PDB file of C-alpha atoms in Angstrom:
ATOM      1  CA  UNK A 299     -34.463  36.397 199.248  1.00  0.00           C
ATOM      2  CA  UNK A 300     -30.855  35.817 198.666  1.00  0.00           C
ATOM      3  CA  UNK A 301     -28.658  34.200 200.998  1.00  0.00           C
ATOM      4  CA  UNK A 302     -25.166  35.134 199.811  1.00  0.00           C
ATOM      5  CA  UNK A 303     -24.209  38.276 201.909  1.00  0.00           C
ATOM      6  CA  UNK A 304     -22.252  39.376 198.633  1.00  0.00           C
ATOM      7  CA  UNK A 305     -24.730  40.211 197.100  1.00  0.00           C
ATOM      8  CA  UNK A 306     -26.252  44.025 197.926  1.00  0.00           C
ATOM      9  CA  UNK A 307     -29.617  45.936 196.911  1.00  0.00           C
ATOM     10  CA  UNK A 308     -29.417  49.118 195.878  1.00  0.00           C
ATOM     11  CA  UNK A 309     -31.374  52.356 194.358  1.00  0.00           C
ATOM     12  CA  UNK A 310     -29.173  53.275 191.411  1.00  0.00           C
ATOM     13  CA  UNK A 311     -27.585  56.503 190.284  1.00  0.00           C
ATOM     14  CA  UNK A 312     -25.824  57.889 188.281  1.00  0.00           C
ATOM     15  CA  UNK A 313     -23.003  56.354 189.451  1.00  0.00           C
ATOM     16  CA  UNK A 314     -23.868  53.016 188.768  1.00  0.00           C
ATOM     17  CA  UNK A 315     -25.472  54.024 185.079  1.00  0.00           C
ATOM     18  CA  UNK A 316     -23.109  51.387 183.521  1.00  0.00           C
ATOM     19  CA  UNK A 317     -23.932  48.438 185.666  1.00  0.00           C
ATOM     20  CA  UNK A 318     -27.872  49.193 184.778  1.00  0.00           C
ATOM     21  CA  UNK A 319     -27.414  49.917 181.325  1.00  0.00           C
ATOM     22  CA  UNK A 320     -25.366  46.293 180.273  1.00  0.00           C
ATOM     23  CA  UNK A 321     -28.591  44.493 182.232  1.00  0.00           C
ATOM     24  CA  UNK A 322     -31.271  47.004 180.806  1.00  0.00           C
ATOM     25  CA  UNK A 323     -29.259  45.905 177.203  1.00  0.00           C
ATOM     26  CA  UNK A 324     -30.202  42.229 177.944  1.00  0.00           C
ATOM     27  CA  UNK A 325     -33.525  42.700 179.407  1.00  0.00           C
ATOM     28  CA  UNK A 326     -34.051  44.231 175.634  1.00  0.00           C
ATOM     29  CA  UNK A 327     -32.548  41.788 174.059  1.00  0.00           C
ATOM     30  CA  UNK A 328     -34.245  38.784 175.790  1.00  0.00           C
ATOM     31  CA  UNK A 329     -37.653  40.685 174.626  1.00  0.00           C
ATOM     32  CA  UNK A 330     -36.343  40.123 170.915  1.00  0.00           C
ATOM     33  CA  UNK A 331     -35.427  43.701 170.618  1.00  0.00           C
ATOM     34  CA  UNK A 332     -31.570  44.928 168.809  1.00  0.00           C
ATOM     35  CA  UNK A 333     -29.168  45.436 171.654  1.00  0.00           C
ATOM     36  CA  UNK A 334     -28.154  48.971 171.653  1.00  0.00           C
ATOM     37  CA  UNK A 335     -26.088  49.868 175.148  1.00  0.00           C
ATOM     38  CA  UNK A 336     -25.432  53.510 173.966  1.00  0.00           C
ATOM     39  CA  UNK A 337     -29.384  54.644 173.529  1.00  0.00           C
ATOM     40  CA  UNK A 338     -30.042  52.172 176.224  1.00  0.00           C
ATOM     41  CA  UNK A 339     -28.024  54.280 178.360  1.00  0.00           C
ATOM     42  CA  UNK A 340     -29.423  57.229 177.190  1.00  0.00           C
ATOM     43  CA  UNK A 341     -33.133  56.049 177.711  1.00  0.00           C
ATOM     44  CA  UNK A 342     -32.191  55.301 181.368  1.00  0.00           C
ATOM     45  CA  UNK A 343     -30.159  58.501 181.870  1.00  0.00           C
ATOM     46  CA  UNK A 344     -33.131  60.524 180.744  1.00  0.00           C
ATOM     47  CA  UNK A 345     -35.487  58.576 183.507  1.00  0.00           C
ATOM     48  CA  UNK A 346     -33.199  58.992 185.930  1.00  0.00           C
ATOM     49  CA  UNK A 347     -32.104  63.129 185.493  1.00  0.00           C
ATOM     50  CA  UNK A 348     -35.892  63.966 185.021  1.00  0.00           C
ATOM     51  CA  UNK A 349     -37.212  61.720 188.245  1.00  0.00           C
ATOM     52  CA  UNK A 350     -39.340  59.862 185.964  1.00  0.00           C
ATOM     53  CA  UNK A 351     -38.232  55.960 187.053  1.00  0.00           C
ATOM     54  CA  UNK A 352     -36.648  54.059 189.958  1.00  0.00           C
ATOM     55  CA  UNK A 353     -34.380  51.600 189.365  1.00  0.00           C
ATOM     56  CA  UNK A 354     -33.404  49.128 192.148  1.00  0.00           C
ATOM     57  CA  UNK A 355     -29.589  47.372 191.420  1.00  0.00           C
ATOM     58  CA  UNK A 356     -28.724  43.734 192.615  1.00  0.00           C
ATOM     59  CA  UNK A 357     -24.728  43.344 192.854  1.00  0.00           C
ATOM     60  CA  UNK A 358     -22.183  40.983 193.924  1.00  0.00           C
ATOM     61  CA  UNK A 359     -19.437  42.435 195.829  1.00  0.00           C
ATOM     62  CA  UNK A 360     -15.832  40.591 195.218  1.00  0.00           C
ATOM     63  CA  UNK A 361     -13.024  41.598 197.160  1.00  0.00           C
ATOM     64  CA  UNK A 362     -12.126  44.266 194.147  1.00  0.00           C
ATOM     65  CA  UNK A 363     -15.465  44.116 191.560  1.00  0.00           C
ATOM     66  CA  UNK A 364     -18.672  44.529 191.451  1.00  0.00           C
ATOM     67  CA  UNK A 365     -20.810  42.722 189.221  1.00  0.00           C
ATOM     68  CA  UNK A 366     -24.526  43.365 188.271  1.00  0.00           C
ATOM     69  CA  UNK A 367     -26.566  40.614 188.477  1.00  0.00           C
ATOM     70  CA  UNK A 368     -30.513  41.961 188.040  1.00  0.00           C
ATOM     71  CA  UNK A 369     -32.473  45.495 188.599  1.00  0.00           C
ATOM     72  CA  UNK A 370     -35.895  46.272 188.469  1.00  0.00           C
ATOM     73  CA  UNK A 371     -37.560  49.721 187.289  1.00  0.00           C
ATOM     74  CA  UNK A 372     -40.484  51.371 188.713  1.00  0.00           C
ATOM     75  CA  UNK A 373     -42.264  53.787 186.601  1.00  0.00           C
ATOM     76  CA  UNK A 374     -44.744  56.337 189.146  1.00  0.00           C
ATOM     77  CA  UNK A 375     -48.322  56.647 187.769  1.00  0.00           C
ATOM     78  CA  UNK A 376     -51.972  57.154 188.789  1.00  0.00           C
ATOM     79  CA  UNK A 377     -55.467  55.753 189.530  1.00  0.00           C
ATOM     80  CA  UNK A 378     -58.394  57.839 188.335  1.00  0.00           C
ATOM     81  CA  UNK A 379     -60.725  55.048 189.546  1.00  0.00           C
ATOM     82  CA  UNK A 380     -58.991  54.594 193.018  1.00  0.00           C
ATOM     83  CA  UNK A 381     -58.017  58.318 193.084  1.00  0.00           C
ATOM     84  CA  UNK A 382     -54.389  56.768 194.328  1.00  0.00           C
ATOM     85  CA  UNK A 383     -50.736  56.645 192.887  1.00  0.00           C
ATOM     86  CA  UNK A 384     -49.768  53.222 191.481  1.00  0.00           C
ATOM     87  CA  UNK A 385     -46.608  52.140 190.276  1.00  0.00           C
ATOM     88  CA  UNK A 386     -45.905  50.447 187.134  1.00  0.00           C
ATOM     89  CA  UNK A 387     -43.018  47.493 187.503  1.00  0.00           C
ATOM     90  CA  UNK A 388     -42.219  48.143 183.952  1.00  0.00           C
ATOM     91  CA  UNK A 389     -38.899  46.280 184.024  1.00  0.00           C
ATOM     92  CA  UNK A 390     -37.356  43.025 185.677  1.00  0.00           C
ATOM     93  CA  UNK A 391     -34.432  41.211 184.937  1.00  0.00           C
ATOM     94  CA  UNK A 392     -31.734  38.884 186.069  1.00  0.00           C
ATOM     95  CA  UNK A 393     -28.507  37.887 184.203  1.00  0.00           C
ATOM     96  CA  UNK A 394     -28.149  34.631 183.512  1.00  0.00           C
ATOM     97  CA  UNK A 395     -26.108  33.353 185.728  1.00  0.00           C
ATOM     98  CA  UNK A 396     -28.020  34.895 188.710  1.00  0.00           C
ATOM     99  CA  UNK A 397     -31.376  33.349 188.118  1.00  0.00           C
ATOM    100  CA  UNK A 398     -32.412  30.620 190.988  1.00  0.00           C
ATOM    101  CA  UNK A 399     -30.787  32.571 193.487  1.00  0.00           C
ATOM    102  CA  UNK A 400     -33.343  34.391 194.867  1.00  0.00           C
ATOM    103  CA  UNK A 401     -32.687  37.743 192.923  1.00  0.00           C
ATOM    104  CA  UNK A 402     -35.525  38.523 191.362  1.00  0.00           C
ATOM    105  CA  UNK A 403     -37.502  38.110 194.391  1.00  0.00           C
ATOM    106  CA  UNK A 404     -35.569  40.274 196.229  1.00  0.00           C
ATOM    107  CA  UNK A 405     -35.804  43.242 194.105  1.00  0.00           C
ATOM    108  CA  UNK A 406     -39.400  42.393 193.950  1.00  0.00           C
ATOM    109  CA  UNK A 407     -39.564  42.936 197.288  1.00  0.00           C
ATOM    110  CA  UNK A 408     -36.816  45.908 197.296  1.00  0.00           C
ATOM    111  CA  UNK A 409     -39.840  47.303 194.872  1.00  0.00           C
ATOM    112  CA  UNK A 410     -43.066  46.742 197.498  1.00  0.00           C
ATOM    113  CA  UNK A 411     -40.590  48.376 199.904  1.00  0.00           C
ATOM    114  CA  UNK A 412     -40.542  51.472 197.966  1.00  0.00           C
ATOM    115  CA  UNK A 413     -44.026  51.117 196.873  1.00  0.00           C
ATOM    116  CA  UNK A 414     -45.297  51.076 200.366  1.00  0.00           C
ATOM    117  CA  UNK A 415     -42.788  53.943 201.488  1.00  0.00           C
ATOM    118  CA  UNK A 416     -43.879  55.971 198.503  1.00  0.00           C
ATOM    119  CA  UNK A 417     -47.858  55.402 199.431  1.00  0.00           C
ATOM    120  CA  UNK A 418     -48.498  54.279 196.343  1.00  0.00           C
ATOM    121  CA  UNK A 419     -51.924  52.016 196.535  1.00  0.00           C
ATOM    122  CA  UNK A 420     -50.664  49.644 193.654  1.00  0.00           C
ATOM    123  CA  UNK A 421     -47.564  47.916 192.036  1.00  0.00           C
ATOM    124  CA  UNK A 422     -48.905  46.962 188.461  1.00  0.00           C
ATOM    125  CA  UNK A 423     -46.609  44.867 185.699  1.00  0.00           C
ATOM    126  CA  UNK A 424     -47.282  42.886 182.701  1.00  0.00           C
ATOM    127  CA  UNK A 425     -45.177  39.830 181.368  1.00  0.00           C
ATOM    128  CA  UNK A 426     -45.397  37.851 178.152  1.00  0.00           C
ATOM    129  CA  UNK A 427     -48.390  35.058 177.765  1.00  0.00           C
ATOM    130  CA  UNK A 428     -45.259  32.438 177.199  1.00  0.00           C
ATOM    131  CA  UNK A 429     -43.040  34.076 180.053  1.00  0.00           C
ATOM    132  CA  UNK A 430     -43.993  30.931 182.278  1.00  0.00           C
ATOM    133  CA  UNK A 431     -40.739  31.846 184.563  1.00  0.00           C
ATOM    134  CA  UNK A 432     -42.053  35.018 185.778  1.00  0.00           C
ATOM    135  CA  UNK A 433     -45.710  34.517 185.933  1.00  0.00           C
ATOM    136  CA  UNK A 434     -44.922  31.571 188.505  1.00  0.00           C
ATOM    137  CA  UNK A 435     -42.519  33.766 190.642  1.00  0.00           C
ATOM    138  CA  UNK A 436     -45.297  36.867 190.376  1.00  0.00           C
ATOM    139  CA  UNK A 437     -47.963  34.470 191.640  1.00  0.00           C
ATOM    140  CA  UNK A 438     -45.836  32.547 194.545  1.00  0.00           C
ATOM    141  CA  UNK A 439     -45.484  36.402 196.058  1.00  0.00           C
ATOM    142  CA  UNK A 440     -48.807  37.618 195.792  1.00  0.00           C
ATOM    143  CA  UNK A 441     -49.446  39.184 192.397  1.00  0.00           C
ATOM    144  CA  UNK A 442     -52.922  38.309 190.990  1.00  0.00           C
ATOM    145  CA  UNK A 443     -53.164  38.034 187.004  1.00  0.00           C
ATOM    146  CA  UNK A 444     -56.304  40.028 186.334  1.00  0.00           C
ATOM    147  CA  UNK A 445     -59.104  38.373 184.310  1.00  0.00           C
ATOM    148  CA  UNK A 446     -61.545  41.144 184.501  1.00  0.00           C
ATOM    149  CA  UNK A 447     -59.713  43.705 181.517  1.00  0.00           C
ATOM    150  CA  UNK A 448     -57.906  43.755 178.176  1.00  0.00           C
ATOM    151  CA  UNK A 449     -55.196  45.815 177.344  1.00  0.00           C
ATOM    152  CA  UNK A 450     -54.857  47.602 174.093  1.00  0.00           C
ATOM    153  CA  UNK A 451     -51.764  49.082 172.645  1.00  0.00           C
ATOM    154  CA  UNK A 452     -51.989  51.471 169.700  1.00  0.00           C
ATOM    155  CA  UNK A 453     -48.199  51.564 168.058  1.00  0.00           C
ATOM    156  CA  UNK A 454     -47.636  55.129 167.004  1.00  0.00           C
ATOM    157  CA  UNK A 455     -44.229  54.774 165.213  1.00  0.00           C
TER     158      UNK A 455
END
């Protein structure tokens, strides 16, 4: 968890669409993708007015700004197998100049917290094989990397 009082967790709106969309522009970026605020935007808009994702904010509160320093997104699916709602953690990220401070573990929390509130029977994610960073911080809270499946991804477009 953090330990600067500044800095505040929150379920994003509408109202702080901007904020998410410069971080959700980096997150795509950092995955070697063209950065793109404007459809970026859009994309999250669209989750957001259709209930389709939740997206958990970290900002630092200055005497007169606020500045975004990570989010998470949750995207609600389901469990044939274990007849239960899961959630997918789809998307983490943490600017720059935030990581090491505790951040991302706090929104990874801020996202058991929902998932728990939500009854969902599962949080579920996938990282990069070379995304060292965030396999080590998934495994020091818990997540187990599963050895038992493969995933396959048929690319439509």
């Amino acid at each position: 968890m953090t330990n600067d009082e500044n800095i505040v967790l929150m379920k994003a709106d509408l109202d702080q669409i901007d904020l998410v969309a410069d971080l959700f522009d980096k997150y795509r970026v950092f995955y070697e993708q063209p950065s793109n605020v404007e459809e970026g935007k859009k994309f999250i808009r669209e989750r957001m007015e259709n209930q389709q994702s939740v997206i958990f904010l970290a900002i630092e509160k200055q005497a007169s700004s606020v500045r975004p320093l990570g989010f998470v997104q949750l995207y609600p699916s389901f469990s044939s197998v274990n007849l239960a709602k899961i959630l997918i953690l789809n998307d983490l990220y943490v600017d720059q100049s935030a990581r090491r401070s505790g951040v991302a573990k706090s929104l990874m929390q801020k996202a058991k917290e929902h998932a728990l509130e939500t009854g969902a029977k599962e949080l579920t994610l996938e990282t990069a094989s070379d995304n060292h960073k965030a396999q080590h911080l998934y495994e020091l809270i818990g997540y187990e990397k599963d050895a038992e499946h493969f995933y396959y991804n048929l690319l439509l477009n």
